[in-house]
mmCIF file of C-alpha atoms in Angstrom:
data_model
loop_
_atom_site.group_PDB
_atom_site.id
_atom_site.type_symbol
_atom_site.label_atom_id
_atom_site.label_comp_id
_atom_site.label_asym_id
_atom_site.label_seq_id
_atom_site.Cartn_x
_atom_site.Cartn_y
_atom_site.Cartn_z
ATOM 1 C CA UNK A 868 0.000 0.000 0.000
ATOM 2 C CA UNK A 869 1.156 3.524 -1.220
ATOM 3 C CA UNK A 870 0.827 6.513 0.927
ATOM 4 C CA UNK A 871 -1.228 7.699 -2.184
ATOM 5 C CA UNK A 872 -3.486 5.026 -2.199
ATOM 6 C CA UNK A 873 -4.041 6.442 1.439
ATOM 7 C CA UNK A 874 -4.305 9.583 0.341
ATOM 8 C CA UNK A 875 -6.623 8.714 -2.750
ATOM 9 C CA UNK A 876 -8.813 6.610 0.375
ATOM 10 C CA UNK A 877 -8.597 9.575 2.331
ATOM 11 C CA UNK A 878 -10.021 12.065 -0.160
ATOM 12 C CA UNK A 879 -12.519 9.941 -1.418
ATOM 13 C CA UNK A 880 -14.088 9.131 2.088
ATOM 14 C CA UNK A 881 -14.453 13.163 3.198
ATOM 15 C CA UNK A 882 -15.968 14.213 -0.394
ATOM 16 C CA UNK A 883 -17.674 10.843 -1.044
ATOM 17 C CA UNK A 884 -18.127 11.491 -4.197
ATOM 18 C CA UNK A 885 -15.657 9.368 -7.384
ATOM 19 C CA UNK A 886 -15.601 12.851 -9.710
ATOM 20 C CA UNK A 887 -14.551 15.217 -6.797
ATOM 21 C CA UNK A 888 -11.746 12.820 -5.235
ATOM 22 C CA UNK A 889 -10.631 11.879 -9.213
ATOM 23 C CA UNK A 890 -10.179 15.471 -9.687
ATOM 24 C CA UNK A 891 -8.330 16.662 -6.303
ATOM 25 C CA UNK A 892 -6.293 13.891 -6.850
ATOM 26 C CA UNK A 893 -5.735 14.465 -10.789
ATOM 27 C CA UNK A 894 -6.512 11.103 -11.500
ATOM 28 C CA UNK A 895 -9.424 9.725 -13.577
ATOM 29 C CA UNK A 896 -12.194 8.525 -11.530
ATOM 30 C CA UNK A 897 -11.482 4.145 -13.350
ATOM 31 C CA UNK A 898 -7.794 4.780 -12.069
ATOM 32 C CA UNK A 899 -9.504 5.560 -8.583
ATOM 33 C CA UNK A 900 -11.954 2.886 -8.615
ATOM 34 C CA UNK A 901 -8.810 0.443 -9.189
ATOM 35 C CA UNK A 902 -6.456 1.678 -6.385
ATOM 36 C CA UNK A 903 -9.484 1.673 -3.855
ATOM 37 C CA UNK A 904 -10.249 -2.035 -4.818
ATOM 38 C CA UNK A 905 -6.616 -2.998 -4.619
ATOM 39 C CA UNK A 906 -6.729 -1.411 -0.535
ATOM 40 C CA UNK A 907 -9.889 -3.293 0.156
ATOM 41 C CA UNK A 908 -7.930 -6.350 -1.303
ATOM 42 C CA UNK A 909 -5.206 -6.237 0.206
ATOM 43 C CA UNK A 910 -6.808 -5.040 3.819
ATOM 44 C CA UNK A 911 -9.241 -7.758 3.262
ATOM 45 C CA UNK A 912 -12.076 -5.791 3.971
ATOM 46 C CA UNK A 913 -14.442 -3.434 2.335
ATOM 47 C CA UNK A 914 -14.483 0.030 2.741
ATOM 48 C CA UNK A 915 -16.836 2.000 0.536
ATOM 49 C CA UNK A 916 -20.152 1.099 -0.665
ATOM 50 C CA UNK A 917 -20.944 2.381 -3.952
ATOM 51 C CA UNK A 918 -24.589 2.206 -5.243
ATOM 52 C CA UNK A 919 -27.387 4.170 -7.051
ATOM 53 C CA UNK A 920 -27.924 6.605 -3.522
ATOM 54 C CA UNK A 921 -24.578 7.445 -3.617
ATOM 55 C CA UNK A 922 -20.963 6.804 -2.144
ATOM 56 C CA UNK A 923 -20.957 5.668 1.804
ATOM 57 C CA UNK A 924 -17.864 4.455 4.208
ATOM 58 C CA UNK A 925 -18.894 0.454 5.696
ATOM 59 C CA UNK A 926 -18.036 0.542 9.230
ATOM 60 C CA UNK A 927 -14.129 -0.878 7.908
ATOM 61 C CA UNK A 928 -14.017 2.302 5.748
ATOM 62 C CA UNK A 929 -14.692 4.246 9.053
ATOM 63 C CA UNK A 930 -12.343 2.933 11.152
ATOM 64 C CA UNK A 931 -9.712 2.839 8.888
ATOM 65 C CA UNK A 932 -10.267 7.286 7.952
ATOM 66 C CA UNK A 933 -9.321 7.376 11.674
ATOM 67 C CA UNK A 934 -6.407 5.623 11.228
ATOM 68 C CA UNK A 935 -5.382 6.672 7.503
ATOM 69 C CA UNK A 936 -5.668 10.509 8.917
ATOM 70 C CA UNK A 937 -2.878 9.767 11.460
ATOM 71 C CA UNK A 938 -0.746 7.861 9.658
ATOM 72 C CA UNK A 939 -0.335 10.440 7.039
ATOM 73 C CA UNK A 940 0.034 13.564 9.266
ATOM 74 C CA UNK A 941 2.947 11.244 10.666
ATOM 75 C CA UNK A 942 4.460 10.855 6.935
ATOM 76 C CA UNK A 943 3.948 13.712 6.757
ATOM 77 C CA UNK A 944 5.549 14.773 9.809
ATOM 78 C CA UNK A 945 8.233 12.488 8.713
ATOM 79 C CA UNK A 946 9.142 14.132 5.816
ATOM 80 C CA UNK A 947 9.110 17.735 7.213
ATOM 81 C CA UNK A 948 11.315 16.668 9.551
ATOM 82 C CA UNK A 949 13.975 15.045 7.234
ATOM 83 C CA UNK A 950 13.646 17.820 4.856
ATOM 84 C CA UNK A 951 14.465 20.470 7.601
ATOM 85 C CA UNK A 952 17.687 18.025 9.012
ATOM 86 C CA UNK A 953 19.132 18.082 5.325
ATOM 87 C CA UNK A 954 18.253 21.678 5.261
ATOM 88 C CA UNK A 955 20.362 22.298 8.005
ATOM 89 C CA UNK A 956 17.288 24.032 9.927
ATOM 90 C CA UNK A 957 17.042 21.156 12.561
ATOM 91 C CA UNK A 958 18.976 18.583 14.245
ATOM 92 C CA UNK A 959 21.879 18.472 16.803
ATOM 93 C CA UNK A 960 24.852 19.693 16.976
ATOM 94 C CA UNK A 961 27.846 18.215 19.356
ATOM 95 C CA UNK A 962 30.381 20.711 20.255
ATOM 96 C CA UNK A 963 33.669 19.755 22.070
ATOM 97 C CA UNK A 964 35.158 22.917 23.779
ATOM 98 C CA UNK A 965 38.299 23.681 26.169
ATOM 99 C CA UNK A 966 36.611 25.942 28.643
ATOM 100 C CA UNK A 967 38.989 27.451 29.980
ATOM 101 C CA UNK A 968 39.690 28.980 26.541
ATOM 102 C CA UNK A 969 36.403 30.252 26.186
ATOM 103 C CA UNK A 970 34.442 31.455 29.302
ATOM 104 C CA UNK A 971 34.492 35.149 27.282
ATOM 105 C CA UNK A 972 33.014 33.543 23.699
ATOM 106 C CA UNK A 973 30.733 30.678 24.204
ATOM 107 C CA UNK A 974 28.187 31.921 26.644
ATOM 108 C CA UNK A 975 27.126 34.420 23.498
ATOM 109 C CA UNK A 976 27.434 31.702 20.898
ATOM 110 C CA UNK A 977 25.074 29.284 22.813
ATOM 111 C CA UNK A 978 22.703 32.059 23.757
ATOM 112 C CA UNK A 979 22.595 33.505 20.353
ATOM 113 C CA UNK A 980 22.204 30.580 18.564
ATOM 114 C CA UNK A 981 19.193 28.705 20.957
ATOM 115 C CA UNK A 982 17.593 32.147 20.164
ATOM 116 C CA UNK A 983 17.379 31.857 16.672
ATOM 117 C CA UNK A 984 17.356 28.505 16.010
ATOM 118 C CA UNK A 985 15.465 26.601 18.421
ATOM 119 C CA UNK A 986 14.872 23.181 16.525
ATOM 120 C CA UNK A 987 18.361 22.372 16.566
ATOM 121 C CA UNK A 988 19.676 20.900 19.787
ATOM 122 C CA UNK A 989 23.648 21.918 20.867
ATOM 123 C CA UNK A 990 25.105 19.233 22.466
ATOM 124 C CA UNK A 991 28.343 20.116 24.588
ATOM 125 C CA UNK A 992 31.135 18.823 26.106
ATOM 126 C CA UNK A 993 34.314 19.555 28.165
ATOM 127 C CA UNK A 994 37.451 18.129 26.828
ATOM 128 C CA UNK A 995 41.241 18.663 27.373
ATOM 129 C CA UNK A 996 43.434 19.038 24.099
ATOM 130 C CA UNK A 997 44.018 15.698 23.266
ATOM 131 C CA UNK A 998 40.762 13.712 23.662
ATOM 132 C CA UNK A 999 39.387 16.816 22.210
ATOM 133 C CA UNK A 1000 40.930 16.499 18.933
ATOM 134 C CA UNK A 1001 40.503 12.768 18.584
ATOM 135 C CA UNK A 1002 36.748 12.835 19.217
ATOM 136 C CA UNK A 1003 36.323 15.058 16.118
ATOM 137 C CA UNK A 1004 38.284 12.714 13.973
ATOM 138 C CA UNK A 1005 36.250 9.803 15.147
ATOM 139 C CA UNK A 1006 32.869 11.383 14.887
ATOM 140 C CA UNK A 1007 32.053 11.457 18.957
ATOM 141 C CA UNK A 1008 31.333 15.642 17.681
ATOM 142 C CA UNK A 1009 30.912 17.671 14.991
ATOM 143 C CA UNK A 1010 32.524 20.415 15.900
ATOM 144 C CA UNK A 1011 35.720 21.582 18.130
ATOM 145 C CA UNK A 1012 36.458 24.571 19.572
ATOM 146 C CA UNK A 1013 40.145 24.050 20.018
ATOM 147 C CA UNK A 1014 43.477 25.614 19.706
ATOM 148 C CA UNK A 1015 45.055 25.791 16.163
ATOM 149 C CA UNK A 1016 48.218 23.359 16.607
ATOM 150 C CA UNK A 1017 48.966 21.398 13.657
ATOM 151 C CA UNK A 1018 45.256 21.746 12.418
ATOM 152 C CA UNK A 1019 46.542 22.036 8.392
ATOM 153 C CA UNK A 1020 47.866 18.529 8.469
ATOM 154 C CA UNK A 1021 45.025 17.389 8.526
ATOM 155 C CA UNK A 1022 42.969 17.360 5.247
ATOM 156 C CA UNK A 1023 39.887 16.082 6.550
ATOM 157 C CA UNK A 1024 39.530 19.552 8.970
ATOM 158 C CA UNK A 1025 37.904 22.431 7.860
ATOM 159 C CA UNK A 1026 38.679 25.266 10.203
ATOM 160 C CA UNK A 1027 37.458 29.115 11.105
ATOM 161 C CA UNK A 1028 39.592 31.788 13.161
ATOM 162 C CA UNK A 1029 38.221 32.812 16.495
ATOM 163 C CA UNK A 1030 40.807 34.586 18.300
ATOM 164 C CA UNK A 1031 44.527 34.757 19.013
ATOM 165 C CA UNK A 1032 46.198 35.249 22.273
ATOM 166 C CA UNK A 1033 49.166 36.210 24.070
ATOM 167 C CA UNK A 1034 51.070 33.762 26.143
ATOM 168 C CA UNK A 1035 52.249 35.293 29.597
ATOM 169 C CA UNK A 1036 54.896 34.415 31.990
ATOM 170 C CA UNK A 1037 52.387 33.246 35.153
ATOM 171 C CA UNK A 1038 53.791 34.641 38.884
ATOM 172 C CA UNK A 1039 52.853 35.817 41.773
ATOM 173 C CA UNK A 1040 52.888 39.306 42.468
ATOM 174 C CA UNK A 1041 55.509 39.507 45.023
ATOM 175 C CA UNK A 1042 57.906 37.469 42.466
ATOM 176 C CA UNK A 1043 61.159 39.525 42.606
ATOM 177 C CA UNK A 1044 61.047 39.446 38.734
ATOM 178 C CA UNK A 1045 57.567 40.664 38.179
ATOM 179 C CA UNK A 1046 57.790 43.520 35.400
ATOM 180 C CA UNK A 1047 55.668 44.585 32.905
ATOM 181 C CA UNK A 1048 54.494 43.404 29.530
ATOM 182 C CA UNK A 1049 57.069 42.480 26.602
ATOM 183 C CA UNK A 1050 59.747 40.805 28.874
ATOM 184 C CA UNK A 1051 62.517 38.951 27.689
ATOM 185 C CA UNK A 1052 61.701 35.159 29.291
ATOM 186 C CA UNK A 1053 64.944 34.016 29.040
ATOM 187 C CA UNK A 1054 65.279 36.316 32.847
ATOM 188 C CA UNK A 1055 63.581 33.150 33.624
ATOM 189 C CA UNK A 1056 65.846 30.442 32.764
ATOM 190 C CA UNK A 1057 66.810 29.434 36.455
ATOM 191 C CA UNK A 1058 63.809 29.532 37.864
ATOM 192 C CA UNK A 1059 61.352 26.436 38.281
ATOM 193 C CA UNK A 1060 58.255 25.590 36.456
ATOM 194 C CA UNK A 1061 54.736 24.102 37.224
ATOM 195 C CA UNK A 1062 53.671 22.413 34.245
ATOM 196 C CA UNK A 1063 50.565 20.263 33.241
ATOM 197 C CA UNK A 1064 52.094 16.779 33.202
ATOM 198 C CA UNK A 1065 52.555 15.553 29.533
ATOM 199 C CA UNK A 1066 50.498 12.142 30.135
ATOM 200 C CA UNK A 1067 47.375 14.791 30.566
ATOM 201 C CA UNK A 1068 48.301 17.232 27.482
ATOM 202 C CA UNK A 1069 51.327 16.439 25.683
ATOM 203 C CA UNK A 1070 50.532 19.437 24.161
ATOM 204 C CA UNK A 1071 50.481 21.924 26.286
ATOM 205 C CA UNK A 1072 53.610 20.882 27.739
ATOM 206 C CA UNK A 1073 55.764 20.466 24.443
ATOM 207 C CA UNK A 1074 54.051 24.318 23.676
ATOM 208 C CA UNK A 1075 55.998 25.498 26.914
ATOM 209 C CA UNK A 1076 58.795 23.565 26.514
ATOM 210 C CA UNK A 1077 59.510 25.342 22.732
ATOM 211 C CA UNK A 1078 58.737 28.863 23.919
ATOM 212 C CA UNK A 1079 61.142 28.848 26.568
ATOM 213 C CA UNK A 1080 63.703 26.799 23.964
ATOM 214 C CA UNK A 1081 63.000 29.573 21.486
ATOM 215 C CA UNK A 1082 64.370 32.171 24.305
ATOM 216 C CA UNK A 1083 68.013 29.785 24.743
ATOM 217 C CA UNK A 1084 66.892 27.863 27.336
ATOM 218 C CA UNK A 1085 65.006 24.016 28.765
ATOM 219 C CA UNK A 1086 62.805 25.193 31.642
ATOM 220 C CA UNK A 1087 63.771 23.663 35.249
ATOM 221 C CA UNK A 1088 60.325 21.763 35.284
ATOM 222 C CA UNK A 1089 59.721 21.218 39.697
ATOM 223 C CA UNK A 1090 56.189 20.348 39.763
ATOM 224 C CA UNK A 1091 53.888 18.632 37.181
ATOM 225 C CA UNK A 1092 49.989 18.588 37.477
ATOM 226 C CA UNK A 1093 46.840 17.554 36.474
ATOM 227 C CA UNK A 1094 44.726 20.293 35.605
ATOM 228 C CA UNK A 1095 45.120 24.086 34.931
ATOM 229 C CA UNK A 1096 43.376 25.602 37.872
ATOM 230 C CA UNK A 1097 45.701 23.095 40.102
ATOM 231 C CA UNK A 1098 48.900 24.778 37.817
ATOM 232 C CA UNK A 1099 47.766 28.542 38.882
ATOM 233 C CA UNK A 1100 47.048 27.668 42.239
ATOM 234 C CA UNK A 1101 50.830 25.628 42.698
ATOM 235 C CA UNK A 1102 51.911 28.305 41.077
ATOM 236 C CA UNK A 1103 50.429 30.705 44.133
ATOM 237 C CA UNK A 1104 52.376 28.547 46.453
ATOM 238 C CA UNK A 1105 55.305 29.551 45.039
ATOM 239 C CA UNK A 1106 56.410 26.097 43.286
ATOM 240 C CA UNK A 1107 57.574 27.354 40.519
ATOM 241 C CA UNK A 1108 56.505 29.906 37.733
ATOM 242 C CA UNK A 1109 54.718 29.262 34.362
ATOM 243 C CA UNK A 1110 53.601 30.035 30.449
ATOM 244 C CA UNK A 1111 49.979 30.453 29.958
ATOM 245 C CA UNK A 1112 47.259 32.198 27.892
ATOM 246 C CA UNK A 1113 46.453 35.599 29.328
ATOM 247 C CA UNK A 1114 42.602 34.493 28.956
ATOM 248 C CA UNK A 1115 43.746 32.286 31.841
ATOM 249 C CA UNK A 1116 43.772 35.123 33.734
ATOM 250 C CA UNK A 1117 40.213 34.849 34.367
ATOM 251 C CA UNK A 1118 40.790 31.674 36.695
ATOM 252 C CA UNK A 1119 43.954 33.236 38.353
ATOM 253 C CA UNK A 1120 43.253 35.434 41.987
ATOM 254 C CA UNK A 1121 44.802 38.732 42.840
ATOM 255 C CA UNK A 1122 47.671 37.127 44.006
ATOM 256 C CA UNK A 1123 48.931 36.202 40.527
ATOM 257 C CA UNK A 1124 50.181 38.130 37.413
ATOM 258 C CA UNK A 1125 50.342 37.550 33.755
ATOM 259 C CA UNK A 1126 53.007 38.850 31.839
ATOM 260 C CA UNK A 1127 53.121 38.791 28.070
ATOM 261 C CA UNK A 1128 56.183 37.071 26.901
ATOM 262 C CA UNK A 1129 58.451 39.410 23.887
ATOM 263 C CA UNK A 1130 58.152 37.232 20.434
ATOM 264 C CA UNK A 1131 54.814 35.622 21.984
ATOM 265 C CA UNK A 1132 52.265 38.115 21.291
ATOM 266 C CA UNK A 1133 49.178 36.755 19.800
ATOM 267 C CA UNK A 1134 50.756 33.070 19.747
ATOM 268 C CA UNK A 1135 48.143 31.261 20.811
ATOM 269 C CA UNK A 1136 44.744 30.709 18.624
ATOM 270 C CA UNK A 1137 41.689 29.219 18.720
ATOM 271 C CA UNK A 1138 39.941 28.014 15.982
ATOM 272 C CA UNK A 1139 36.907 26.250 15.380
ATOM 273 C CA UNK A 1140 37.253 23.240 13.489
ATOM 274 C CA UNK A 1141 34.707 20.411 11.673
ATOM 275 C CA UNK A 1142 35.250 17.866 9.385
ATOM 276 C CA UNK A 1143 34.556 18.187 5.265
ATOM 277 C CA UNK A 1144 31.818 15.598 5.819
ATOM 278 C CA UNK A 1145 30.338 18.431 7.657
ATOM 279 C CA UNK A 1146 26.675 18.069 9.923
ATOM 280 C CA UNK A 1147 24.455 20.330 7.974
ATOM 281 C CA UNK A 1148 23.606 22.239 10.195
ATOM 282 C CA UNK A 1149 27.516 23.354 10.890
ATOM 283 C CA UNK A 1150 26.769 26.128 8.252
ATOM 284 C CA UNK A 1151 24.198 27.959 11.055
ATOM 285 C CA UNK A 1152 26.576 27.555 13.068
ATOM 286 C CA UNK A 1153 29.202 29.362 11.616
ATOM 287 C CA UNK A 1154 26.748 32.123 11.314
ATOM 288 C CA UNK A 1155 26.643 32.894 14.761
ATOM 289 C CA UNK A 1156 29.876 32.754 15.172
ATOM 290 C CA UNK A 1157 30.870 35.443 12.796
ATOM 291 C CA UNK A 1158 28.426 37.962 14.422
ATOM 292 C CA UNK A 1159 28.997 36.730 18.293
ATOM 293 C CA UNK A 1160 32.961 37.473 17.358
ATOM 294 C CA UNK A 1161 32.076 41.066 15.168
ATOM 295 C CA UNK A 1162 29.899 42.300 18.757
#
């Protein structure tokens, strides 16, 4: 059974009349007569009487208008809905993020975009660099909002600027070398570092390691940790000093400054990147992006 032989049913039992429901349904009223008797045949059951009064639904034919109505506002339904997913005007959307690097930016993205487009779903989660990255390569998201290290290697990664950042010397403020902005870091090269232990971001600790190498020197690594809010907060102590984003200043207290590093200025960027075989509704997205990062 077609959903136009429901249809055709359909049409025919509300007008009850062959000429009516032949011409709604562009169809000649024999070709009508045919698909009805096919339904009844394969139902088993009739549906219309036909005689010299007039065209009348049996109590089958009934029953079954009930149930023809529904399932065709579901197909209906259906359809709509697939339409608007290929459309890119519903659906979900699973974004991987490093929040730390975007307490400023994402707030307005997510508000801006449930506004405007409230039939597609965004999906979030929390990663750290490396689990990050390989969840958009294996699918687990479609997009990532992630710094841009190595990104162009990869062919399968579309990508779109967000921001660029400086990286800072982190220290307290009573630090006897606390200065101001643009300082040489190689001042640092005897003094120890808190860094985020390589088995939880590789990368993050390989990006410290080749700023201070680029400055003529291998940082005197004391402490290694888990997490960046433990680094600032080691770093309080006075365990060591260290190289972070200055948007990490947002998680640092009082007690700590962030000095931007000479040569480093606007080294670190974010990017947000998705895969060619891109969700369709990535392209919405995007949209909101671009005017959250104009405001």
């Amino acid at each position: 059974m077609t959903t136009f032989q429901i249809e055709a049913f359909i049409t025919l039992a509300t007008t009850l009349n062959y000429t009516k429901a032949s011409n709604l349904l562009h169809t000649t009223q024999p070709n009508l007569s045919k698909l009805i008797i096919s339904m009844e045949q394969e139902l088993e059951a009739k549906l219309i009487d036909r005689n010299r009064r007039g065209v009348s639904l049996t109590p089958a034919g009934m029953a079954f208008l009930k149930d023809a109505t529904k399932i065709m506002k579901l197909y209906d339904a259906a359809v709509t809905n697939v339409q608007e997913i290929e459309a890119g005007i519903r659906g979900t959307i699973k974004i991987g993020f490093l929040s730390t690097a975007l307490i400023h930016l994402l707030p307005k993205i997510v508000s801006t975009f449930n506004e405007r487009y409230p039939d597609i779903n965004l999906e979030l989660y929390d990663y750290a660099f490396t689990p990050l990255m390989s969840s958009l390569l294996d699918n687990k998201i479609d997009v990532a909002l992630i710094p841009d290290r190595e990104l162009d290697s990869i062919s399968r990664l579309e990508k779109k600027f967000l921001y660029a950042d400086d990286m800072c010397v982190v220290l307290p403020k009573n630090h006897p070398l606390n200065t101001v902005d643009g300082v040489d870091l190689s001042v640092f090269a005897q003094e120890p570092f808190v860094m985020i232990d390589p088995n939880i971001s590789d990368r993050d600790y390989d990006l410290v390691y080749s700023i201070c190498i680029a400055n003529g020197f291998y940082p005197k690594v004391n402490l290694k940790v888990n997490t960046l809010n433990n680094l600032l907060l080691m770093v309080e102590c006075g365990q060591g000093i260290s190289i972070l984003a200055r948007h990490m200043e947002h998680y640092a207290t009082d007690n700590l400054d962030f000095i931007g590093i000479r040569g480093s200025e606007k080294a670190f960027k974010m990017v947000c990147a998705w895969r060619r075989d891109q969700n369709p509704c990535i392209p919405s997205l995007l949209e909101v992006i671009d005017e959250c990062l104009a405001l």
